[in-house]
CSV table of C-alpha atoms in Angstrom, one decimal:
chain,number,residue,atom,x,y,z
A,1,LYS,CA,0.6,-21.5,7.8
A,2,ASN,CA,-2.2,-21.2,10.4
A,3,GLN,CA,-1.2,-22.6,13.8
A,4,VAL,CA,-2.6,-23.0,17.3
A,5,GLU,CA,-0.3,-23.8,20.2
A,6,GLN,CA,-1.7,-24.7,23.6
A,7,SER,CA,0.1,-24.9,26.9
A,8,PRO,CA,0.6,-26.7,29.1
A,9,GLN,CA,0.3,-30.1,27.4
A,10,SER,CA,-1.0,-31.6,30.6
A,11,LEU,CA,-1.9,-30.3,34.1
A,12,ILE,CA,-2.7,-31.9,37.4
A,13,ILE,CA,-4.5,-29.9,40.1
A,14,LEU,CA,-6.4,-30.6,43.3
A,15,GLU,CA,-10.1,-30.5,43.4
A,16,GLY,CA,-11.4,-27.0,44.3
A,17,LYS,CA,-8.3,-25.2,42.9
A,18,ASN,CA,-8.4,-22.8,40.0
A,19,CYS,CA,-6.3,-23.1,36.8
A,20,THR,CA,-5.7,-21.3,33.6
A,21,LEU,CA,-5.0,-22.9,30.2
A,22,GLN,CA,-3.3,-20.9,27.4
A,23,CYS,CA,-3.7,-20.7,23.6
A,24,ASN,CA,-1.6,-18.8,21.1
A,25,TYR,CA,-2.6,-18.7,17.5
A,26,THR,CA,-1.4,-17.5,14.2
A,27,VAL,CA,-4.5,-17.6,12.1
A,28,SER,CA,-5.3,-15.1,9.5
A,29,PRO,CA,-7.8,-13.6,8.7
A,30,PHE,CA,-9.3,-14.3,12.2
A,31,SER,CA,-13.0,-15.0,12.6
A,32,ASN,CA,-13.5,-16.5,16.0
A,33,LEU,CA,-11.9,-18.6,18.7
A,34,ARG,CA,-13.5,-21.5,20.4
A,35,TRP,CA,-12.8,-23.6,23.4
A,36,TYR,CA,-14.0,-27.2,23.5
A,37,LYS,CA,-14.1,-29.7,26.3
A,38,GLN,CA,-13.5,-33.3,25.3
A,39,ASP,CA,-14.0,-36.1,27.8
A,40,THR,CA,-11.9,-39.2,27.2
A,41,GLY,CA,-13.4,-41.2,24.3
A,42,ARG,CA,-16.3,-38.7,23.8
A,43,GLY,CA,-17.0,-36.0,21.2
A,44,PRO,CA,-15.8,-32.4,21.9
A,45,VAL,CA,-18.4,-30.1,23.4
A,46,SER,CA,-18.3,-26.3,22.9
A,47,LEU,CA,-17.6,-24.2,25.9
A,48,THR,CA,-17.3,-20.7,24.4
A,49,ILE,CA,-17.0,-18.9,21.1
A,50,MET,CA,-15.5,-15.5,20.9
A,51,THR,CA,-15.2,-13.1,18.0
A,52,PHE,CA,-12.7,-10.3,17.4
A,53,SER,CA,-14.6,-7.8,19.5
A,54,GLU,CA,-15.1,-9.9,22.6
A,55,ASN,CA,-12.5,-9.8,25.3
A,56,THR,CA,-14.1,-12.2,27.8
A,57,LYS,CA,-16.9,-14.8,27.9
A,58,SER,CA,-18.1,-17.0,30.7
A,59,ASN,CA,-19.9,-20.3,30.8
A,60,GLY,CA,-20.5,-21.2,34.4
A,61,ARG,CA,-17.1,-21.8,36.1
A,62,TYR,CA,-15.4,-21.5,32.7
A,63,THR,CA,-14.2,-18.0,31.6
A,64,ALA,CA,-12.4,-17.5,28.3
A,65,THR,CA,-10.4,-14.3,27.5
A,66,LEU,CA,-9.2,-13.2,24.1
A,67,ASP,CA,-6.5,-10.7,23.2
A,68,ALA,CA,-6.7,-10.2,19.5
A,69,ASP,CA,-3.7,-7.9,19.4
A,70,THR,CA,-1.3,-10.5,20.9
A,71,LYS,CA,-3.3,-13.4,19.4
A,72,GLN,CA,-3.6,-15.1,22.8
A,73,SER,CA,-6.5,-16.7,24.6
A,74,SER,CA,-6.9,-18.3,28.0
A,75,LEU,CA,-9.4,-20.5,29.6
A,76,HIS,CA,-9.8,-20.1,33.4
A,77,ILE,CA,-11.5,-22.8,35.4
A,78,THR,CA,-12.7,-21.8,38.8
A,79,ALA,CA,-13.2,-24.1,41.8
A,80,SER,CA,-12.4,-27.2,39.8
A,81,GLN,CA,-14.4,-30.4,40.1
A,82,LEU,CA,-13.6,-34.0,39.3
A,83,SER,CA,-15.8,-33.8,36.3
A,84,ASP,CA,-13.5,-31.1,34.8
A,85,SER,CA,-11.0,-33.8,34.1
A,86,ALA,CA,-10.8,-33.7,30.3
A,87,SER,CA,-8.9,-32.4,27.3
A,88,TYR,CA,-9.5,-28.7,26.5
A,89,ILE,CA,-9.1,-27.8,22.9
A,90,CYS,CA,-8.6,-24.4,21.4
A,91,VAL,CA,-9.9,-24.0,17.9
A,92,VAL,CA,-9.5,-20.9,15.7
A,93,SER,CA,-11.6,-20.1,12.7
A,94,ALA,CA,-10.4,-18.1,9.7
A,95,SER,CA,-12.8,-15.6,8.2
A,96,SER,CA,-12.1,-16.9,4.8
A,97,GLY,CA,-14.4,-19.5,6.1
A,98,GLY,CA,-13.7,-22.3,3.7
A,99,GLY,CA,-11.2,-24.8,2.7
A,100,ALA,CA,-9.2,-27.2,4.8
A,101,ASP,CA,-7.6,-24.3,6.7
A,102,GLY,CA,-11.0,-23.0,7.8
A,103,LEU,CA,-10.5,-24.4,11.3
A,104,THR,CA,-7.2,-24.8,13.0
A,105,PHE,CA,-7.2,-27.1,16.1
A,106,GLY,CA,-4.7,-27.0,18.9
A,107,LYS,CA,-3.5,-30.4,20.3
A,108,GLY,CA,-5.3,-29.7,23.6
A,109,THR,CA,-4.4,-29.5,27.3
A,110,HIS,CA,-5.0,-32.7,29.2
A,111,LEU,CA,-6.4,-31.6,32.6
A,112,ILE,CA,-6.6,-34.0,35.6
A,113,ILE,CA,-8.4,-33.0,38.7
A,114,GLN,CA,-7.3,-35.0,41.8
A,115,PRO,CA,-9.5,-35.4,44.9
B,1,ASP,CA,-26.7,-34.5,23.5
B,2,SER,CA,-25.4,-32.6,20.5
B,3,GLY,CA,-28.0,-34.0,18.2
B,4,VAL,CA,-25.4,-35.6,15.9
B,5,THR,CA,-25.7,-39.3,15.7
B,6,GLN,CA,-22.9,-41.6,14.7
B,7,THR,CA,-23.0,-45.4,14.2
B,8,PRO,CA,-21.5,-47.8,15.0
B,9,LYS,CA,-20.0,-46.6,18.3
B,10,HIS,CA,-17.3,-49.4,18.2
B,11,LEU,CA,-16.0,-51.4,15.3
B,12,ILE,CA,-13.3,-54.1,15.3
B,13,THR,CA,-12.0,-55.4,12.0
B,14,ALA,CA,-9.0,-56.9,10.3
B,15,THR,CA,-6.3,-55.4,8.1
B,16,GLY,CA,-7.4,-55.2,4.4
B,17,GLN,CA,-11.0,-55.0,5.2
B,18,ARG,CA,-13.5,-52.2,4.4
B,19,VAL,CA,-15.9,-50.4,6.8
B,20,THR,CA,-18.5,-47.7,6.6
B,21,LEU,CA,-19.2,-45.2,9.3
B,22,ARG,CA,-22.5,-43.3,9.3
B,23,CYS,CA,-23.4,-39.9,10.6
B,24,SER,CA,-26.7,-38.1,10.9
B,25,PRO,CA,-26.4,-34.4,11.4
B,26,ARG,CA,-28.5,-32.2,13.7
B,27,SER,CA,-31.9,-31.4,12.3
B,28,GLY,CA,-31.6,-28.6,9.8
B,29,ASP,CA,-27.8,-28.6,9.6
B,30,LEU,CA,-26.5,-28.8,6.0
B,31,SER,CA,-22.8,-29.3,6.6
B,32,VAL,CA,-21.1,-32.5,7.7
B,33,TYR,CA,-17.5,-32.7,8.7
B,34,TRP,CA,-15.4,-35.8,9.3
B,35,TYR,CA,-12.4,-35.8,11.7
B,36,GLN,CA,-9.9,-38.5,12.7
B,37,GLN,CA,-8.4,-38.6,16.1
B,38,SER,CA,-5.6,-41.1,16.7
B,39,LEU,CA,-4.4,-42.0,20.2
B,40,ASP,CA,-3.2,-38.9,22.0
B,41,GLN,CA,-3.4,-36.9,18.8
B,42,GLY,CA,-5.3,-33.8,17.9
B,43,LEU,CA,-8.3,-33.8,15.6
B,44,GLN,CA,-7.4,-34.1,12.0
B,45,PHE,CA,-9.8,-32.8,9.4
B,46,LEU,CA,-10.7,-35.2,6.7
B,47,ILE,CA,-13.5,-33.9,4.6
B,48,GLN,CA,-16.5,-31.6,4.6
B,49,TYR,CA,-19.8,-31.9,2.7
B,50,TYR,CA,-22.4,-29.2,2.3
B,51,ASN,CA,-25.9,-30.0,1.1
B,52,GLY,CA,-24.7,-33.1,-0.8
B,53,GLU,CA,-21.6,-31.5,-2.4
B,54,GLU,CA,-18.0,-31.9,-1.3
B,55,ARG,CA,-16.9,-28.5,0.1
B,56,ALA,CA,-13.4,-29.0,1.6
B,57,LYS,CA,-10.8,-31.7,1.7
B,58,GLY,CA,-8.2,-32.2,4.3
B,59,ASN,CA,-5.7,-35.0,4.9
B,60,ILE,CA,-7.9,-37.7,3.7
B,61,LEU,CA,-6.2,-40.8,2.3
B,62,GLU,CA,-7.1,-42.1,-1.1
B,63,ARG,CA,-8.3,-45.3,0.5
B,64,PHE,CA,-11.0,-43.2,2.3
B,65,SER,CA,-14.0,-41.7,0.7
B,66,ALA,CA,-17.2,-40.1,1.8
B,67,GLN,CA,-20.5,-38.9,0.6
B,68,GLN,CA,-23.6,-37.0,1.8
B,69,PHE,CA,-27.0,-38.3,0.8
B,70,PRO,CA,-30.2,-36.3,-0.1
B,71,ASP,CA,-31.5,-36.8,3.4
B,72,LEU,CA,-28.2,-35.1,4.6
B,73,HIS,CA,-26.8,-38.1,6.4
B,74,SER,CA,-23.2,-38.9,5.5
B,75,GLU,CA,-21.1,-42.0,5.3
B,76,LEU,CA,-17.3,-42.3,5.5
B,77,ASN,CA,-15.9,-45.4,3.8
B,78,LEU,CA,-12.5,-46.7,4.8
B,79,SER,CA,-11.0,-49.5,2.7
B,80,SER,CA,-7.8,-51.6,2.6
B,81,LEU,CA,-7.6,-50.9,6.3
B,82,GLU,CA,-4.2,-50.8,8.0
B,83,LEU,CA,-3.3,-50.9,11.6
B,84,GLY,CA,-2.6,-47.2,11.6
B,85,ASP,CA,-6.2,-46.5,10.7
B,86,SER,CA,-7.2,-47.4,14.2
B,87,ALA,CA,-8.7,-44.2,15.7
B,88,LEU,CA,-11.7,-42.4,16.8
B,89,TYR,CA,-13.7,-40.9,13.8
B,90,PHE,CA,-15.8,-38.0,14.6
B,91,CYS,CA,-18.6,-36.4,12.6
B,92,ALA,CA,-19.6,-32.8,13.2
B,93,SER,CA,-22.4,-30.7,11.7
B,94,SER,CA,-23.2,-27.1,11.3
B,95,ALA,CA,-25.8,-25.0,9.7
B,96,GLN,CA,-23.5,-23.0,7.5
B,97,GLY,CA,-21.2,-24.1,4.7
B,98,THR,CA,-18.2,-22.3,6.1
B,99,PHE,CA,-16.1,-23.0,9.1
B,100,THR,CA,-17.2,-19.8,10.9
B,101,GLY,CA,-20.3,-21.2,12.5
B,102,GLU,CA,-20.5,-23.4,15.6
B,103,LEU,CA,-19.8,-27.1,15.1
B,104,PHE,CA,-21.6,-29.8,17.0
B,105,PHE,CA,-19.8,-33.1,17.3
B,106,GLY,CA,-21.1,-36.6,17.6
B,107,GLU,CA,-19.8,-39.1,20.1
B,108,GLY,CA,-17.5,-40.8,17.6
B,109,SER,CA,-17.0,-44.2,16.1
B,110,ARG,CA,-14.0,-46.1,17.6
B,111,LEU,CA,-12.3,-48.2,14.9
B,112,THR,CA,-9.9,-50.9,15.9
B,113,VAL,CA,-8.0,-52.6,13.1
B,114,LEU,CA,-6.3,-55.9,14.2
C-alpha cells in the first residue's frame, strides 16, 4: 500500500531560524514528489515538484531535496518568517497516474514561527 | 490566486439536510478533484472527473455524489448530512487526466453541520 510519512508532526521555531521537515514514502511506481504549503483554513499551494532525476529544487527560501534511492525527501526553510507558519504537506504521485492511489498525501507538518 | 473558484466559502446547515458545493476549475483544465479535510486531518480524496466523465473514486460515501458539467464546472452533492460531515471540502484542477500533473487547489468550502 502506498504511504507517505512526515515528521515531525509539529514544530515550533523562532523567527529567523532555519528548519527542516522530513518526508518518507513508499509509493510505487514513483512519478514525482510535491511539497505544498497550507495556511490554516486555506487551500494548499504548491511549493515544489520534483521528478526522479531531480535531487534538489528551490523556491525562494524553500529548498526541497529528494533521494529516490532511500525514498526520502526534505523541505528546508531558511531564515523563517512569521508568514511561514502553516502546514507543509508532502504528496507523492505514482506513475501509474490514475485511480484513487494516484496521489498519496502525508498528514503534514504543522509549523509555528514565534516572534 | 490559483484560478480555481469554490462556492460557497462557508455553509452552516442541520443534520439530515442536503447541500451542493460548486467548483470552477482553472481555465483550460479538464480534470476536477474533490477532497475532504476534517479537523486536524489530512486531505482525503473523494472523486475525480475528467472532461465530464468520472475518472477515479476514493473514499466517497454513498450519500455523496458529484458531477462535471459540459462547461467543466463541477458540483459535489452531500445529502442526509451527519455531524461528522463537517469539514473543509477542497476542489482542485489540473490539465491532465492523470495525477502526475500539478494540481491547483481552490480556497475550499467550510461545511458545518449542526
